[in-house]
Amino acid sequence: LKALKRQLLGGEYPSGEECEGAFVDPVTVLFTLGASGYREPGVPESGLRPICDHDRAIRDAWTGSSDSVRRTLRYVLEDKLGLSSEAYAWWWQSEPHPGDGTNAGYSHSHPVVVFDGAAASVPVDDISAETFRAVVAKHVAECGGAEWSAHDLEQSVEVRTDDDIEDFAGYVSEYIAIDPEKDLLERSDKYLMWAASQWAT
């Protein structure tokens, strides 16, 4: 994340040399995409899905066929916002749900997009969560167990300009890391279950 920030937004190499960012007016879009852990969403009696099947459904929706979430995101960035492929970058990260709820230990994903607002064909002020509705809709359509009730647009998409973020790496890592300072084997049993499933698959 620090390297991504340095190359796209500007910063300093470990050697101390300054790096000018590639983007003039960087905008960050953070998605939160998941799915129910139940075999039938909202029906506890249906039992929990195998954790690896649940994770695979989220991953396949992102990278799968020509109908993938990633392809829809590319469409929004290039066709709706008029960006060239050099004017944006993304990072896809899977993380376990925190807490003790039904989905604790089950995956959800945080795709992070950074683009140059100066290169967009629409004013940055007109770009909001609504701009990316098609991306969330594609996730709900393609990912088994994903429902609109858990993907309220304002909570599933966060759009921020560079002025809104004090530290890009810190802002993003709050969402895509749980106890980042804690050693892996000191984390909760549910985190270890998730990590073991990632390793195994």
PDB file of C-alpha atoms in Angstrom:
ATOM      1  CA  LEU A   1       0.000   0.000   0.000  1.00  0.00           C
ATOM      2  CA  LYS A   2       2.846   2.377   0.751  1.00  0.00           C
ATOM      3  CA  ALA A   3       4.409   1.605  -2.638  1.00  0.00           C
ATOM      4  CA  LEU A   4       1.069   2.092  -4.377  1.00  0.00           C
ATOM      5  CA  LYS A   5       0.635   5.423  -2.611  1.00  0.00           C
ATOM      6  CA  ARG A   6       4.163   6.536  -3.497  1.00  0.00           C
ATOM      7  CA  GLN A   7       3.899   5.706  -7.202  1.00  0.00           C
ATOM      8  CA  LEU A   8       0.389   7.050  -7.764  1.00  0.00           C
ATOM      9  CA  LEU A   9       0.130   9.901  -5.254  1.00  0.00           C
ATOM     10  CA  GLY A  10       3.786  10.748  -4.669  1.00  0.00           C
ATOM     11  CA  GLY A  11       6.108  10.143  -1.743  1.00  0.00           C
ATOM     12  CA  GLU A  12       9.556   9.042  -0.719  1.00  0.00           C
ATOM     13  CA  TYR A  13      11.529   5.903  -1.556  1.00  0.00           C
ATOM     14  CA  PRO A  14      13.227   4.055   1.340  1.00  0.00           C
ATOM     15  CA  SER A  15      16.491   5.598   0.089  1.00  0.00           C
ATOM     16  CA  GLY A  16      15.086   9.071   0.809  1.00  0.00           C
ATOM     17  CA  GLU A  17      14.696   9.992  -2.854  1.00  0.00           C
ATOM     18  CA  GLU A  18      11.445  11.816  -3.640  1.00  0.00           C
ATOM     19  CA  CYS A  19       8.952  10.334  -6.101  1.00  0.00           C
ATOM     20  CA  GLU A  20       6.449  12.448  -7.984  1.00  0.00           C
ATOM     21  CA  GLY A  21       3.033  10.793  -8.132  1.00  0.00           C
ATOM     22  CA  ALA A  22       1.653   9.676 -11.482  1.00  0.00           C
ATOM     23  CA  PHE A  23      -1.800  11.172 -10.805  1.00  0.00           C
ATOM     24  CA  VAL A  24      -2.473  14.920 -10.695  1.00  0.00           C
ATOM     25  CA  ASP A  25      -5.800  14.724  -8.846  1.00  0.00           C
ATOM     26  CA  PRO A  26      -5.993  11.278  -7.187  1.00  0.00           C
ATOM     27  CA  VAL A  27      -9.372   9.869  -6.184  1.00  0.00           C
ATOM     28  CA  THR A  28      -9.717   6.686  -4.111  1.00  0.00           C
ATOM     29  CA  VAL A  29     -12.725   4.357  -4.312  1.00  0.00           C
ATOM     30  CA  LEU A  30     -13.009   1.652  -1.662  1.00  0.00           C
ATOM     31  CA  PHE A  31     -15.523  -1.183  -2.090  1.00  0.00           C
ATOM     32  CA  THR A  32     -16.827  -3.636   0.513  1.00  0.00           C
ATOM     33  CA  LEU A  33     -18.274  -6.752  -1.144  1.00  0.00           C
ATOM     34  CA  GLY A  34     -19.354  -9.922   0.625  1.00  0.00           C
ATOM     35  CA  ALA A  35     -21.943 -12.689   0.823  1.00  0.00           C
ATOM     36  CA  SER A  36     -24.027 -14.477   3.420  1.00  0.00           C
ATOM     37  CA  GLY A  37     -22.414 -17.382   5.239  1.00  0.00           C
ATOM     38  CA  TYR A  38     -25.734 -19.254   5.214  1.00  0.00           C
ATOM     39  CA  ARG A  39     -26.521 -21.734   2.459  1.00  0.00           C
ATOM     40  CA  GLU A  40     -29.738 -19.750   1.993  1.00  0.00           C
ATOM     41  CA  PRO A  41     -29.174 -16.074   2.857  1.00  0.00           C
ATOM     42  CA  GLY A  42     -31.217 -15.025   5.871  1.00  0.00           C
ATOM     43  CA  VAL A  43     -32.212 -18.597   6.737  1.00  0.00           C
ATOM     44  CA  PRO A  44     -30.129 -19.846   9.703  1.00  0.00           C
ATOM     45  CA  GLU A  45     -31.863 -23.244   9.527  1.00  0.00           C
ATOM     46  CA  SER A  46     -30.198 -23.856   6.151  1.00  0.00           C
ATOM     47  CA  GLY A  47     -26.815 -24.120   7.879  1.00  0.00           C
ATOM     48  CA  LEU A  48     -23.510 -22.470   7.119  1.00  0.00           C
ATOM     49  CA  ARG A  49     -21.776 -22.817   3.757  1.00  0.00           C
ATOM     50  CA  PRO A  50     -18.308 -24.400   3.636  1.00  0.00           C
ATOM     51  CA  ILE A  51     -15.890 -21.518   4.173  1.00  0.00           C
ATOM     52  CA  CYS A  52     -13.863 -22.286   1.021  1.00  0.00           C
ATOM     53  CA  ASP A  53     -16.983 -22.416  -1.190  1.00  0.00           C
ATOM     54  CA  HIS A  54     -18.091 -19.063   0.216  1.00  0.00           C
ATOM     55  CA  ASP A  55     -14.682 -17.504  -0.471  1.00  0.00           C
ATOM     56  CA  ARG A  56     -14.551 -18.999  -3.973  1.00  0.00           C
ATOM     57  CA  ALA A  57     -17.940 -17.481  -4.844  1.00  0.00           C
ATOM     58  CA  ILE A  58     -16.661 -13.992  -3.990  1.00  0.00           C
ATOM     59  CA  ARG A  59     -13.404 -14.490  -5.905  1.00  0.00           C
ATOM     60  CA  ASP A  60     -15.096 -15.992  -8.959  1.00  0.00           C
ATOM     61  CA  ALA A  61     -17.557 -13.100  -9.132  1.00  0.00           C
ATOM     62  CA  TRP A  62     -14.601 -10.693  -9.235  1.00  0.00           C
ATOM     63  CA  THR A  63     -12.395 -12.468 -11.769  1.00  0.00           C
ATOM     64  CA  GLY A  64     -14.670 -14.961 -13.493  1.00  0.00           C
ATOM     65  CA  SER A  65     -16.206 -14.799 -16.946  1.00  0.00           C
ATOM     66  CA  SER A  66     -16.794 -11.869 -19.248  1.00  0.00           C
ATOM     67  CA  ASP A  67     -19.557 -10.961 -16.789  1.00  0.00           C
ATOM     68  CA  SER A  68     -17.129 -10.435 -13.902  1.00  0.00           C
ATOM     69  CA  VAL A  69     -17.261  -7.602 -11.380  1.00  0.00           C
ATOM     70  CA  ARG A  70     -13.771  -6.571 -12.492  1.00  0.00           C
ATOM     71  CA  ARG A  71     -14.940  -6.186 -16.089  1.00  0.00           C
ATOM     72  CA  THR A  72     -17.867  -4.040 -14.952  1.00  0.00           C
ATOM     73  CA  LEU A  73     -15.491  -1.867 -12.938  1.00  0.00           C
ATOM     74  CA  ARG A  74     -13.335  -1.414 -16.044  1.00  0.00           C
ATOM     75  CA  TYR A  75     -16.447  -0.407 -17.984  1.00  0.00           C
ATOM     76  CA  VAL A  76     -17.358   2.243 -15.390  1.00  0.00           C
ATOM     77  CA  LEU A  77     -13.814   3.635 -15.255  1.00  0.00           C
ATOM     78  CA  GLU A  78     -13.210   3.707 -18.999  1.00  0.00           C
ATOM     79  CA  ASP A  79     -16.644   4.190 -20.581  1.00  0.00           C
ATOM     80  CA  LYS A  80     -18.503   6.219 -17.947  1.00  0.00           C
ATOM     81  CA  LEU A  81     -15.579   8.237 -16.559  1.00  0.00           C
ATOM     82  CA  GLY A  82     -13.532   8.377 -19.775  1.00  0.00           C
ATOM     83  CA  LEU A  83     -10.301   7.161 -18.157  1.00  0.00           C
ATOM     84  CA  SER A  84      -7.509   5.490 -20.093  1.00  0.00           C
ATOM     85  CA  SER A  85      -6.007   2.347 -18.580  1.00  0.00           C
ATOM     86  CA  GLU A  86      -2.957   4.410 -17.536  1.00  0.00           C
ATOM     87  CA  ALA A  87      -5.126   6.763 -15.462  1.00  0.00           C
ATOM     88  CA  TYR A  88      -6.300   4.207 -12.896  1.00  0.00           C
ATOM     89  CA  ALA A  89      -5.060   1.258 -10.850  1.00  0.00           C
ATOM     90  CA  TRP A  90      -6.707  -1.199  -8.481  1.00  0.00           C
ATOM     91  CA  TRP A  91      -5.873  -3.653  -5.744  1.00  0.00           C
ATOM     92  CA  TRP A  92      -8.169  -6.526  -4.685  1.00  0.00           C
ATOM     93  CA  GLN A  93      -7.897  -7.803  -1.122  1.00  0.00           C
ATOM     94  CA  SER A  94      -9.781 -10.550   0.686  1.00  0.00           C
ATOM     95  CA  GLU A  95     -10.239 -10.287   4.454  1.00  0.00           C
ATOM     96  CA  PRO A  96     -12.203 -12.181   7.120  1.00  0.00           C
ATOM     97  CA  HIS A  97     -15.246 -10.572   8.716  1.00  0.00           C
ATOM     98  CA  PRO A  98     -14.363  -9.277  12.185  1.00  0.00           C
ATOM     99  CA  GLY A  99     -16.440  -9.729  15.325  1.00  0.00           C
ATOM    100  CA  ASP A 100     -18.663 -12.552  16.473  1.00  0.00           C
ATOM    101  CA  GLY A 101     -21.510 -12.407  13.935  1.00  0.00           C
ATOM    102  CA  THR A 102     -22.633 -15.164  11.602  1.00  0.00           C
ATOM    103  CA  ASN A 103     -19.987 -14.279   9.000  1.00  0.00           C
ATOM    104  CA  ALA A 104     -17.088 -14.060  11.475  1.00  0.00           C
ATOM    105  CA  GLY A 105     -14.157 -15.857   9.875  1.00  0.00           C
ATOM    106  CA  TYR A 106     -15.814 -15.819   6.435  1.00  0.00           C
ATOM    107  CA  SER A 107     -14.348 -13.743   3.600  1.00  0.00           C
ATOM    108  CA  HIS A 108     -15.362 -10.426   2.197  1.00  0.00           C
ATOM    109  CA  SER A 109     -13.413  -8.351  -0.308  1.00  0.00           C
ATOM    110  CA  HIS A 110     -12.156  -4.769  -0.465  1.00  0.00           C
ATOM    111  CA  PRO A 111     -11.281  -3.770  -4.018  1.00  0.00           C
ATOM    112  CA  VAL A 112      -9.440  -0.429  -3.863  1.00  0.00           C
ATOM    113  CA  VAL A 113      -9.332   1.802  -6.942  1.00  0.00           C
ATOM    114  CA  VAL A 114      -7.186   4.895  -7.406  1.00  0.00           C
ATOM    115  CA  PHE A 115      -7.711   7.068 -10.477  1.00  0.00           C
ATOM    116  CA  ASP A 116      -6.632  10.468 -11.727  1.00  0.00           C
ATOM    117  CA  GLY A 117      -9.607  12.790 -11.429  1.00  0.00           C
ATOM    118  CA  ALA A 118      -7.859  15.239 -13.754  1.00  0.00           C
ATOM    119  CA  ALA A 119      -8.072  12.661 -16.550  1.00  0.00           C
ATOM    120  CA  ALA A 120     -11.783  11.922 -16.088  1.00  0.00           C
ATOM    121  CA  SER A 121     -14.342  13.178 -18.592  1.00  0.00           C
ATOM    122  CA  VAL A 122     -16.717  14.204 -15.771  1.00  0.00           C
ATOM    123  CA  PRO A 123     -16.052  16.593 -12.857  1.00  0.00           C
ATOM    124  CA  VAL A 124     -14.710  14.865  -9.748  1.00  0.00           C
ATOM    125  CA  ASP A 125     -17.478  16.497  -7.682  1.00  0.00           C
ATOM    126  CA  ASP A 126     -20.025  14.546  -9.746  1.00  0.00           C
ATOM    127  CA  ILE A 127     -18.413  11.181  -8.933  1.00  0.00           C
ATOM    128  CA  SER A 128     -20.039   9.416  -5.978  1.00  0.00           C
ATOM    129  CA  ALA A 129     -21.011   5.979  -4.735  1.00  0.00           C
ATOM    130  CA  GLU A 130     -23.904   6.112  -7.204  1.00  0.00           C
ATOM    131  CA  THR A 131     -21.369   6.263 -10.064  1.00  0.00           C
ATOM    132  CA  PHE A 132     -20.302   2.722  -9.109  1.00  0.00           C
ATOM    133  CA  ARG A 133     -23.758   1.206  -8.592  1.00  0.00           C
ATOM    134  CA  ALA A 134     -23.225  -1.105 -11.596  1.00  0.00           C
ATOM    135  CA  VAL A 135     -20.156  -2.632  -9.909  1.00  0.00           C
ATOM    136  CA  VAL A 136     -22.063  -3.489  -6.731  1.00  0.00           C
ATOM    137  CA  ALA A 137     -25.039  -4.706  -8.790  1.00  0.00           C
ATOM    138  CA  LYS A 138     -22.760  -7.034 -10.751  1.00  0.00           C
ATOM    139  CA  HIS A 139     -21.346  -8.456  -7.502  1.00  0.00           C
ATOM    140  CA  VAL A 140     -24.865  -9.101  -6.171  1.00  0.00           C
ATOM    141  CA  ALA A 141     -25.873 -10.715  -9.488  1.00  0.00           C
ATOM    142  CA  GLU A 142     -22.786 -12.898  -9.912  1.00  0.00           C
ATOM    143  CA  CYS A 143     -21.887 -13.889  -6.346  1.00  0.00           C
ATOM    144  CA  GLY A 144     -23.964 -16.636  -4.777  1.00  0.00           C
ATOM    145  CA  GLY A 145     -25.212 -15.497  -1.378  1.00  0.00           C
ATOM    146  CA  ALA A 146     -24.727 -11.765  -2.029  1.00  0.00           C
ATOM    147  CA  GLU A 147     -27.862  -9.690  -1.484  1.00  0.00           C
ATOM    148  CA  TRP A 148     -28.742  -6.010  -1.815  1.00  0.00           C
ATOM    149  CA  SER A 149     -29.842  -5.979   1.830  1.00  0.00           C
ATOM    150  CA  ALA A 150     -26.167  -6.346   2.808  1.00  0.00           C
ATOM    151  CA  HIS A 151     -24.831  -4.042   0.084  1.00  0.00           C
ATOM    152  CA  ASP A 152     -26.334  -0.657   0.797  1.00  0.00           C
ATOM    153  CA  LEU A 153     -24.594   1.576  -1.728  1.00  0.00           C
ATOM    154  CA  GLU A 154     -23.392   4.189   0.771  1.00  0.00           C
ATOM    155  CA  GLN A 155     -21.767   1.472   2.888  1.00  0.00           C
ATOM    156  CA  SER A 156     -20.443  -0.618   0.001  1.00  0.00           C
ATOM    157  CA  VAL A 157     -18.714   2.224  -1.873  1.00  0.00           C
ATOM    158  CA  GLU A 158     -16.669   5.076  -0.444  1.00  0.00           C
ATOM    159  CA  VAL A 159     -15.261   7.767  -2.773  1.00  0.00           C
ATOM    160  CA  ARG A 160     -12.595  10.106  -1.413  1.00  0.00           C
ATOM    161  CA  THR A 161     -10.368  12.746  -2.948  1.00  0.00           C
ATOM    162  CA  ASP A 162      -6.762  13.222  -1.910  1.00  0.00           C
ATOM    163  CA  ASP A 163      -7.790  16.148   0.322  1.00  0.00           C
ATOM    164  CA  ASP A 164     -10.106  13.832   2.296  1.00  0.00           C
ATOM    165  CA  ILE A 165      -7.349  11.351   3.174  1.00  0.00           C
ATOM    166  CA  GLU A 166      -4.526  12.239   5.529  1.00  0.00           C
ATOM    167  CA  ASP A 167      -2.588   9.021   4.908  1.00  0.00           C
ATOM    168  CA  PHE A 168      -3.650   6.784   2.000  1.00  0.00           C
ATOM    169  CA  ALA A 169      -1.911   3.630   3.234  1.00  0.00           C
ATOM    170  CA  GLY A 170      -3.303   4.096   6.740  1.00  0.00           C
ATOM    171  CA  TYR A 171      -6.828   4.799   5.477  1.00  0.00           C
ATOM    172  CA  VAL A 172      -6.944   1.712   3.247  1.00  0.00           C
ATOM    173  CA  SER A 173      -5.235  -0.595   5.739  1.00  0.00           C
ATOM    174  CA  GLU A 174      -7.920   0.189   8.320  1.00  0.00           C
ATOM    175  CA  TYR A 175     -10.325  -1.657   6.052  1.00  0.00           C
ATOM    176  CA  ILE A 176      -8.151  -4.466   4.732  1.00  0.00           C
ATOM    177  CA  ALA A 177      -6.280  -5.596   7.825  1.00  0.00           C
ATOM    178  CA  ILE A 178      -7.427  -6.902  11.191  1.00  0.00           C
ATOM    179  CA  ASP A 179      -4.938  -6.354  14.027  1.00  0.00           C
ATOM    180  CA  PRO A 180      -2.082  -5.648  11.586  1.00  0.00           C
ATOM    181  CA  GLU A 181       0.391  -5.271  14.464  1.00  0.00           C
ATOM    182  CA  LYS A 182      -0.479  -8.663  15.966  1.00  0.00           C
ATOM    183  CA  ASP A 183       1.438 -11.801  14.974  1.00  0.00           C
ATOM    184  CA  LEU A 184      -0.642 -14.217  12.897  1.00  0.00           C
ATOM    185  CA  LEU A 185      -0.656 -16.967  15.521  1.00  0.00           C
ATOM    186  CA  GLU A 186      -1.795 -14.518  18.215  1.00  0.00           C
ATOM    187  CA  ARG A 187      -4.990 -13.691  16.345  1.00  0.00           C
ATOM    188  CA  SER A 188      -8.456 -15.112  17.037  1.00  0.00           C
ATOM    189  CA  ASP A 189      -9.406 -18.698  16.241  1.00  0.00           C
ATOM    190  CA  LYS A 190     -11.801 -17.443  13.564  1.00  0.00           C
ATOM    191  CA  TYR A 191      -9.047 -15.429  11.911  1.00  0.00           C
ATOM    192  CA  LEU A 192      -6.806 -18.506  11.948  1.00  0.00           C
ATOM    193  CA  MET A 193      -9.619 -20.587  10.434  1.00  0.00           C
ATOM    194  CA  TRP A 194      -9.893 -18.039   7.611  1.00  0.00           C
ATOM    195  CA  ALA A 195      -6.113 -17.866   7.109  1.00  0.00           C
ATOM    196  CA  ALA A 196      -5.844 -21.663   7.031  1.00  0.00           C
ATOM    197  CA  SER A 197      -8.585 -21.841   4.394  1.00  0.00           C
ATOM    198  CA  GLN A 198      -6.690 -19.297   2.282  1.00  0.00           C
ATOM    199  CA  TRP A 199      -3.474 -21.298   2.576  1.00  0.00           C
ATOM    200  CA  ALA A 200      -5.220 -24.588   1.801  1.00  0.00           C
ATOM    201  CA  THR A 201      -6.946 -23.318  -1.333  1.00  0.00           C
TER     202      THR A 201
END
